[in-house]
Amino acid sequence: MSDYERINSWLVHLRSSVMNVLERLPDRVRRMLPHQREEWIVRLLRDHGTVSANELVHKLKVSAPTVRRDLERLEAEGVLRRVHGGAHLIGAPHGEPATFEALVDEGAAEKDAIAAAAAALVQDRQVVVLDIGTTTVRIAERLRGRAVTVITNSLAVLDVLREDEAVDLVMLGGSLNRRYHALSGPLAEDALASVSGDIAFLSCSGVRPDGSVVDDMGQEAVVKRAMVRRVSSVVLVATAVKFPGTGSMRVCSTTDVARIVTSASLDEPALELARREGVEVITA
């Protein structure tokens, strides 16, 4: 046997041994992270409306108890409803979310008023975390020339502030979402772990009557949750159409934010609940 054949035989044996070890690894080692499984489950539900537990076990390569816990957690967050043998999506239509271009000029006057009120909350020298969105980009426009640090995963905010020497602009990394001009995913989440911000302006696709703040894009919802954890004060910006709006991924509760800046009526159930819990509601 030649040296080449011996090496090749050894590599084949090594690969076989590694695969055998991987097959015997516990479920907790080789599975995806919980939030990654949640995003995958929601994408599958958006495409098909329903999904069986057996299908999830097969596709995710996890145990039935793990799938059951994932579905229980998503049901508790109001994302889906469990049925015998599986689950179906609630609270959001099937299909992809609208693009940034399709939404940027929708309700422009309403968004401008909210952005002006929100930007007035920012003090000089503060570290400001700006979420993606067509209202938050308007906040960025009103921060031009201000001595602030802006941390964002929004490429639209980058376009607004890239030439402004007064603003210290920090971009989070991540995977590119071309539809919504955003960077998201684990890299963005990891970058936020090193951030200590003063104030964050959070967008969403819906606010439910029970106070659940939701979004219809899974990867972005994970980043939004990280933003909430990494700042001293969270401000939710939401136009009237966001009550209740749409969305299947829970971001936080209205009680997790300090202020809500909105054009919605104060008699909205979610706003009434927030005010009872001490959240300041600013109407624009």
mmCIF file of C-alpha atoms in Angstrom:
data_model
loop_
_atom_site.group_PDB
_atom_site.id
_atom_site.type_symbol
_atom_site.label_atom_id
_atom_site.label_comp_id
_atom_site.label_asym_id
_atom_site.label_seq_id
_atom_site.Cartn_x
_atom_site.Cartn_y
_atom_site.Cartn_z
ATOM 1 C CA MET A 1 0.000 0.000 0.000
ATOM 2 C CA SER A 2 1.365 3.406 -0.975
ATOM 3 C CA ASP A 3 1.755 6.314 1.454
ATOM 4 C CA TYR A 4 -1.155 8.069 -0.279
ATOM 5 C CA GLU A 5 -3.427 5.043 0.145
ATOM 6 C CA ARG A 6 -2.468 4.685 3.817
ATOM 7 C CA ILE A 7 -3.191 8.370 4.489
ATOM 8 C CA ASN A 8 -6.492 8.197 2.618
ATOM 9 C CA SER A 9 -7.509 5.062 4.528
ATOM 10 C CA TRP A 10 -6.630 6.773 7.799
ATOM 11 C CA LEU A 11 -8.698 9.856 6.869
ATOM 12 C CA VAL A 12 -11.716 7.707 5.984
ATOM 13 C CA HIS A 13 -11.408 5.884 9.310
ATOM 14 C CA LEU A 14 -11.041 9.183 11.172
ATOM 15 C CA ARG A 15 -14.119 10.659 9.502
ATOM 16 C CA SER A 16 -16.129 7.556 10.360
ATOM 17 C CA SER A 17 -14.993 7.745 13.983
ATOM 18 C CA VAL A 18 -15.884 11.442 14.257
ATOM 19 C CA MET A 19 -19.345 10.853 12.781
ATOM 20 C CA ASN A 20 -19.946 8.024 15.253
ATOM 21 C CA VAL A 21 -18.999 10.318 18.125
ATOM 22 C CA LEU A 22 -21.260 13.077 16.839
ATOM 23 C CA GLU A 23 -24.168 10.678 16.538
ATOM 24 C CA ARG A 24 -23.741 9.743 20.197
ATOM 25 C CA LEU A 25 -23.499 13.329 21.432
ATOM 26 C CA PRO A 26 -26.296 14.391 23.804
ATOM 27 C CA ASP A 27 -29.125 16.409 22.341
ATOM 28 C CA ARG A 28 -28.101 19.462 24.344
ATOM 29 C CA VAL A 29 -24.682 19.563 22.646
ATOM 30 C CA ARG A 30 -25.590 19.253 18.976
ATOM 31 C CA ARG A 31 -28.878 21.149 18.852
ATOM 32 C CA MET A 32 -29.360 24.746 17.788
ATOM 33 C CA LEU A 33 -29.685 27.432 20.412
ATOM 34 C CA PRO A 34 -33.276 27.926 21.639
ATOM 35 C CA HIS A 35 -33.771 31.279 19.909
ATOM 36 C CA GLN A 36 -32.452 29.818 16.638
ATOM 37 C CA ARG A 37 -34.965 26.975 16.849
ATOM 38 C CA GLU A 38 -37.748 29.460 17.607
ATOM 39 C CA GLU A 39 -36.916 31.482 14.500
ATOM 40 C CA TRP A 40 -36.836 28.336 12.376
ATOM 41 C CA ILE A 41 -40.201 27.150 13.751
ATOM 42 C CA VAL A 42 -41.834 30.510 13.058
ATOM 43 C CA ARG A 43 -40.461 30.599 9.491
ATOM 44 C CA LEU A 44 -41.864 27.138 8.897
ATOM 45 C CA LEU A 45 -45.237 28.177 10.281
ATOM 46 C CA ARG A 46 -45.294 31.286 8.087
ATOM 47 C CA ASP A 47 -44.706 29.144 5.032
ATOM 48 C CA HIS A 48 -47.168 26.362 5.850
ATOM 49 C CA GLY A 49 -49.542 27.673 8.531
ATOM 50 C CA THR A 50 -49.223 24.503 10.626
ATOM 51 C CA VAL A 51 -46.453 22.120 11.596
ATOM 52 C CA SER A 52 -46.387 18.730 13.302
ATOM 53 C CA ALA A 53 -44.263 17.950 16.332
ATOM 54 C CA ASN A 54 -42.848 14.883 14.566
ATOM 55 C CA GLU A 55 -41.717 17.033 11.655
ATOM 56 C CA LEU A 56 -39.919 19.402 14.034
ATOM 57 C CA VAL A 57 -38.195 16.495 15.786
ATOM 58 C CA HIS A 58 -36.944 15.238 12.417
ATOM 59 C CA LYS A 59 -35.892 18.565 10.918
ATOM 60 C CA LEU A 60 -34.356 20.092 14.046
ATOM 61 C CA LYS A 61 -32.756 16.790 15.104
ATOM 62 C CA VAL A 62 -33.836 17.226 18.712
ATOM 63 C CA SER A 63 -35.931 15.164 21.079
ATOM 64 C CA ALA A 64 -39.707 15.269 21.384
ATOM 65 C CA PRO A 65 -39.505 16.831 24.890
ATOM 66 C CA THR A 66 -37.279 19.600 23.487
ATOM 67 C CA VAL A 67 -39.812 20.343 20.743
ATOM 68 C CA ARG A 68 -42.619 20.328 23.298
ATOM 69 C CA ARG A 69 -40.777 22.862 25.475
ATOM 70 C CA ASP A 70 -40.080 25.081 22.439
ATOM 71 C CA LEU A 71 -43.756 25.057 21.451
ATOM 72 C CA GLU A 72 -44.847 25.696 25.037
ATOM 73 C CA ARG A 73 -42.516 28.682 25.247
ATOM 74 C CA LEU A 74 -43.720 30.130 21.939
ATOM 75 C CA GLU A 75 -47.338 29.588 22.958
ATOM 76 C CA ALA A 76 -46.732 31.391 26.268
ATOM 77 C CA GLU A 77 -45.338 34.314 24.250
ATOM 78 C CA GLY A 78 -48.470 34.402 22.104
ATOM 79 C CA VAL A 79 -46.666 33.337 18.929
ATOM 80 C CA LEU A 80 -48.558 30.130 18.184
ATOM 81 C CA ARG A 81 -51.326 27.867 19.445
ATOM 82 C CA ARG A 82 -50.555 24.241 20.156
ATOM 83 C CA VAL A 83 -52.935 21.639 18.800
ATOM 84 C CA HIS A 84 -52.883 17.853 19.023
ATOM 85 C CA GLY A 85 -49.655 16.687 17.404
ATOM 86 C CA GLY A 86 -48.327 20.120 16.447
ATOM 87 C CA ALA A 87 -49.049 23.851 16.309
ATOM 88 C CA HIS A 88 -50.355 26.642 14.104
ATOM 89 C CA LEU A 89 -49.365 30.292 13.858
ATOM 90 C CA ILE A 90 -51.547 33.060 15.283
ATOM 91 C CA GLY A 91 -51.492 36.817 15.096
ATOM 92 C CA ALA A 92 -49.695 37.254 11.773
ATOM 93 C CA PRO A 93 -50.414 36.685 8.108
ATOM 94 C CA HIS A 94 -48.295 34.312 6.063
ATOM 95 C CA GLY A 95 -45.602 35.684 3.767
ATOM 96 C CA GLU A 96 -42.667 38.046 4.018
ATOM 97 C CA PRO A 97 -42.843 41.379 5.865
ATOM 98 C CA ALA A 98 -43.115 44.505 3.729
ATOM 99 C CA THR A 99 -39.876 46.073 2.516
ATOM 100 C CA PHE A 100 -38.324 49.226 3.957
ATOM 101 C CA GLU A 101 -39.036 51.086 0.705
ATOM 102 C CA ALA A 102 -42.709 50.116 0.840
ATOM 103 C CA LEU A 103 -43.103 51.466 4.370
ATOM 104 C CA VAL A 104 -40.789 54.470 4.602
ATOM 105 C CA ASP A 105 -43.286 57.032 3.251
ATOM 106 C CA GLU A 106 -46.394 55.402 4.739
ATOM 107 C CA GLY A 107 -47.877 57.674 7.418
ATOM 108 C CA ALA A 108 -44.942 60.064 7.027
ATOM 109 C CA ALA A 109 -46.462 62.969 8.986
ATOM 110 C CA GLU A 110 -47.362 60.651 11.869
ATOM 111 C CA LYS A 111 -43.855 59.183 11.986
ATOM 112 C CA ASP A 112 -42.258 62.636 11.763
ATOM 113 C CA ALA A 113 -44.233 63.826 14.786
ATOM 114 C CA ILE A 114 -43.272 60.750 16.812
ATOM 115 C CA ALA A 115 -39.618 61.106 15.807
ATOM 116 C CA ALA A 116 -39.532 64.762 16.854
ATOM 117 C CA ALA A 117 -40.986 63.956 20.275
ATOM 118 C CA ALA A 118 -38.628 61.013 20.700
ATOM 119 C CA ALA A 119 -35.490 62.928 19.695
ATOM 120 C CA ALA A 120 -36.340 65.604 22.265
ATOM 121 C CA LEU A 121 -35.754 62.978 24.971
ATOM 122 C CA VAL A 122 -32.074 62.637 24.024
ATOM 123 C CA GLN A 123 -29.494 64.589 25.990
ATOM 124 C CA ASP A 124 -26.068 65.594 24.720
ATOM 125 C CA ARG A 125 -23.258 63.081 25.391
ATOM 126 C CA GLN A 126 -25.685 60.189 25.708
ATOM 127 C CA VAL A 127 -25.184 56.780 24.131
ATOM 128 C CA VAL A 128 -28.254 56.205 21.966
ATOM 129 C CA VAL A 129 -29.193 52.781 20.598
ATOM 130 C CA LEU A 130 -31.381 53.027 17.504
ATOM 131 C CA ASP A 131 -33.406 50.054 16.333
ATOM 132 C CA ILE A 132 -34.228 49.471 12.677
ATOM 133 C CA GLY A 133 -37.419 51.018 11.332
ATOM 134 C CA THR A 134 -38.958 53.816 9.327
ATOM 135 C CA THR A 135 -39.631 55.895 12.448
ATOM 136 C CA THR A 136 -36.229 55.374 14.048
ATOM 137 C CA VAL A 137 -34.503 56.562 10.878
ATOM 138 C CA ARG A 138 -36.437 59.804 11.299
ATOM 139 C CA ILE A 139 -35.106 60.050 14.867
ATOM 140 C CA ALA A 140 -31.608 59.743 13.391
ATOM 141 C CA GLU A 141 -32.341 62.684 11.101
ATOM 142 C CA ARG A 142 -33.164 64.786 14.170
ATOM 143 C CA LEU A 143 -29.930 63.798 15.896
ATOM 144 C CA ARG A 144 -27.773 65.313 13.163
ATOM 145 C CA GLY A 145 -25.267 67.765 14.586
ATOM 146 C CA ARG A 146 -25.785 66.497 18.144
ATOM 147 C CA ALA A 147 -22.878 65.462 20.375
ATOM 148 C CA VAL A 148 -24.138 61.926 20.908
ATOM 149 C CA THR A 149 -23.031 58.367 20.259
ATOM 150 C CA VAL A 150 -25.431 56.374 18.097
ATOM 151 C CA ILE A 151 -25.244 52.578 18.054
ATOM 152 C CA THR A 152 -27.404 50.871 15.452
ATOM 153 C CA ASN A 153 -27.923 47.893 13.168
ATOM 154 C CA SER A 154 -29.840 50.008 10.652
ATOM 155 C CA LEU A 155 -28.215 50.747 7.307
ATOM 156 C CA ALA A 156 -30.801 53.507 6.802
ATOM 157 C CA VAL A 157 -29.473 55.222 9.942
ATOM 158 C CA LEU A 158 -25.944 54.771 8.578
ATOM 159 C CA ASP A 159 -27.001 56.566 5.389
ATOM 160 C CA VAL A 160 -28.374 59.466 7.445
ATOM 161 C CA LEU A 161 -25.429 59.914 9.813
ATOM 162 C CA ARG A 162 -22.375 58.670 7.900
ATOM 163 C CA GLU A 163 -21.155 62.195 7.006
ATOM 164 C CA ASP A 164 -22.019 63.818 10.356
ATOM 165 C CA GLU A 165 -18.802 64.488 12.270
ATOM 166 C CA ALA A 166 -20.647 65.544 15.424
ATOM 167 C CA VAL A 167 -22.188 62.108 15.879
ATOM 168 C CA ASP A 168 -20.044 59.172 16.951
ATOM 169 C CA LEU A 169 -21.665 56.397 14.895
ATOM 170 C CA VAL A 170 -21.152 52.736 15.814
ATOM 171 C CA MET A 171 -22.486 49.975 13.561
ATOM 172 C CA LEU A 172 -23.374 46.547 14.890
ATOM 173 C CA GLY A 173 -22.309 43.611 12.746
ATOM 174 C CA GLY A 174 -24.509 40.815 11.495
ATOM 175 C CA SER A 175 -26.183 39.250 8.508
ATOM 176 C CA LEU A 176 -27.655 41.608 5.933
ATOM 177 C CA ASN A 177 -31.430 41.803 5.652
ATOM 178 C CA ARG A 178 -31.752 43.486 2.271
ATOM 179 C CA ARG A 179 -35.523 43.816 2.503
ATOM 180 C CA TYR A 180 -35.311 45.978 5.577
ATOM 181 C CA HIS A 181 -31.830 47.545 5.354
ATOM 182 C CA ALA A 182 -30.712 45.879 8.574
ATOM 183 C CA LEU A 183 -27.924 43.843 10.114
ATOM 184 C CA SER A 184 -29.125 41.073 12.397
ATOM 185 C CA GLY A 185 -28.469 37.610 13.744
ATOM 186 C CA PRO A 186 -25.972 36.230 16.290
ATOM 187 C CA LEU A 187 -23.165 38.669 15.370
ATOM 188 C CA ALA A 188 -25.371 41.677 16.091
ATOM 189 C CA GLU A 189 -26.553 40.080 19.321
ATOM 190 C CA ASP A 190 -22.965 39.341 20.381
ATOM 191 C CA ALA A 191 -21.898 42.923 19.619
ATOM 192 C CA LEU A 192 -24.685 44.273 21.816
ATOM 193 C CA ALA A 193 -23.355 42.222 24.732
ATOM 194 C CA SER A 194 -20.485 44.721 25.029
ATOM 195 C CA VAL A 195 -22.750 47.793 24.829
ATOM 196 C CA SER A 196 -23.801 49.928 27.793
ATOM 197 C CA GLY A 197 -26.247 52.504 26.483
ATOM 198 C CA ASP A 198 -28.246 55.324 28.038
ATOM 199 C CA ILE A 199 -31.373 55.149 25.933
ATOM 200 C CA ALA A 200 -32.755 52.899 23.198
ATOM 201 C CA PHE A 201 -35.496 53.677 20.718
ATOM 202 C CA LEU A 202 -37.314 50.468 19.908
ATOM 203 C CA SER A 203 -39.604 49.797 16.958
ATOM 204 C CA CYS A 204 -42.071 46.948 16.524
ATOM 205 C CA SER A 205 -44.720 45.601 14.182
ATOM 206 C CA GLY A 206 -47.433 45.314 16.827
ATOM 207 C CA VAL A 207 -48.493 45.971 20.409
ATOM 208 C CA ARG A 208 -51.152 43.602 21.692
ATOM 209 C CA PRO A 209 -53.878 44.528 24.175
ATOM 210 C CA ASP A 210 -52.105 42.514 26.901
ATOM 211 C CA GLY A 211 -49.014 44.717 26.479
ATOM 212 C CA SER A 212 -46.920 42.261 24.444
ATOM 213 C CA VAL A 213 -44.596 44.094 22.065
ATOM 214 C CA VAL A 214 -44.162 41.874 18.997
ATOM 215 C CA ASP A 215 -42.336 41.798 15.692
ATOM 216 C CA ASP A 216 -42.811 39.800 12.517
ATOM 217 C CA MET A 217 -39.126 39.195 11.775
ATOM 218 C CA GLY A 218 -37.475 36.541 13.919
ATOM 219 C CA GLN A 219 -33.821 37.546 13.654
ATOM 220 C CA GLU A 220 -34.620 41.189 14.313
ATOM 221 C CA ALA A 221 -36.732 40.284 17.357
ATOM 222 C CA VAL A 222 -33.689 38.630 18.937
ATOM 223 C CA VAL A 223 -31.618 41.793 18.413
ATOM 224 C CA LYS A 224 -34.401 43.957 19.840
ATOM 225 C CA ARG A 225 -34.459 41.843 23.003
ATOM 226 C CA ALA A 226 -30.707 42.332 23.352
ATOM 227 C CA MET A 227 -31.138 46.107 22.957
ATOM 228 C CA VAL A 228 -33.672 46.157 25.784
ATOM 229 C CA ARG A 229 -31.166 44.405 28.045
ATOM 230 C CA ARG A 230 -28.239 46.711 27.268
ATOM 231 C CA VAL A 231 -29.583 50.201 28.007
ATOM 232 C CA SER A 232 -30.726 52.136 31.058
ATOM 233 C CA SER A 233 -33.961 53.338 29.483
ATOM 234 C CA VAL A 234 -36.104 52.002 26.634
ATOM 235 C CA VAL A 235 -38.460 54.153 24.567
ATOM 236 C CA LEU A 236 -40.974 52.372 22.354
ATOM 237 C CA VAL A 237 -41.978 54.317 19.234
ATOM 238 C CA ALA A 238 -45.177 53.108 17.570
ATOM 239 C CA THR A 239 -47.712 54.622 15.200
ATOM 240 C CA ALA A 240 -51.438 54.073 15.745
ATOM 241 C CA VAL A 241 -51.523 51.223 13.213
ATOM 242 C CA LYS A 242 -49.255 49.182 15.516
ATOM 243 C CA PHE A 243 -52.147 48.763 17.980
ATOM 244 C CA PRO A 244 -52.558 45.833 17.653
ATOM 245 C CA GLY A 245 -50.620 45.604 14.380
ATOM 246 C CA THR A 246 -49.117 42.244 13.415
ATOM 247 C CA GLY A 247 -46.307 40.012 14.571
ATOM 248 C CA SER A 248 -45.590 36.606 16.009
ATOM 249 C CA MET A 249 -42.277 37.063 17.847
ATOM 250 C CA ARG A 250 -42.489 38.573 21.327
ATOM 251 C CA VAL A 251 -39.843 41.214 22.023
ATOM 252 C CA CYS A 252 -40.832 42.464 25.472
ATOM 253 C CA SER A 253 -43.772 43.891 27.403
ATOM 254 C CA THR A 254 -44.841 47.526 27.520
ATOM 255 C CA THR A 255 -43.991 47.340 31.221
ATOM 256 C CA ASP A 256 -40.347 46.733 30.236
ATOM 257 C CA VAL A 257 -40.066 50.211 28.691
ATOM 258 C CA ALA A 258 -39.831 53.596 30.400
ATOM 259 C CA ARG A 259 -41.767 55.573 27.781
ATOM 260 C CA ILE A 260 -44.000 55.014 24.783
ATOM 261 C CA VAL A 261 -44.116 57.701 22.094
ATOM 262 C CA THR A 262 -47.128 57.139 19.882
ATOM 263 C CA SER A 263 -49.870 58.649 17.760
ATOM 264 C CA ALA A 264 -52.395 56.135 19.089
ATOM 265 C CA SER A 265 -55.357 57.063 21.260
ATOM 266 C CA LEU A 266 -54.726 56.884 25.004
ATOM 267 C CA ASP A 267 -57.742 54.615 25.399
ATOM 268 C CA GLU A 268 -55.933 51.772 23.624
ATOM 269 C CA PRO A 269 -55.961 48.834 26.079
ATOM 270 C CA ALA A 270 -52.196 48.345 25.839
ATOM 271 C CA LEU A 271 -51.574 52.018 26.631
ATOM 272 C CA GLU A 272 -54.026 51.998 29.512
ATOM 273 C CA LEU A 273 -52.234 48.965 30.922
ATOM 274 C CA ALA A 274 -48.839 50.611 30.502
ATOM 275 C CA ARG A 275 -49.940 53.801 32.243
ATOM 276 C CA ARG A 276 -51.322 51.820 35.187
ATOM 277 C CA GLU A 277 -47.888 50.203 35.506
ATOM 278 C CA GLY A 278 -46.141 53.600 35.598
ATOM 279 C CA VAL A 279 -44.990 53.817 31.978
ATOM 280 C CA GLU A 280 -44.984 57.383 30.606
ATOM 281 C CA VAL A 281 -47.050 57.649 27.423
ATOM 282 C CA ILE A 282 -46.258 60.585 25.140
ATOM 283 C CA THR A 283 -48.710 61.330 22.343
ATOM 284 C CA ALA A 284 -47.436 63.000 19.189
#
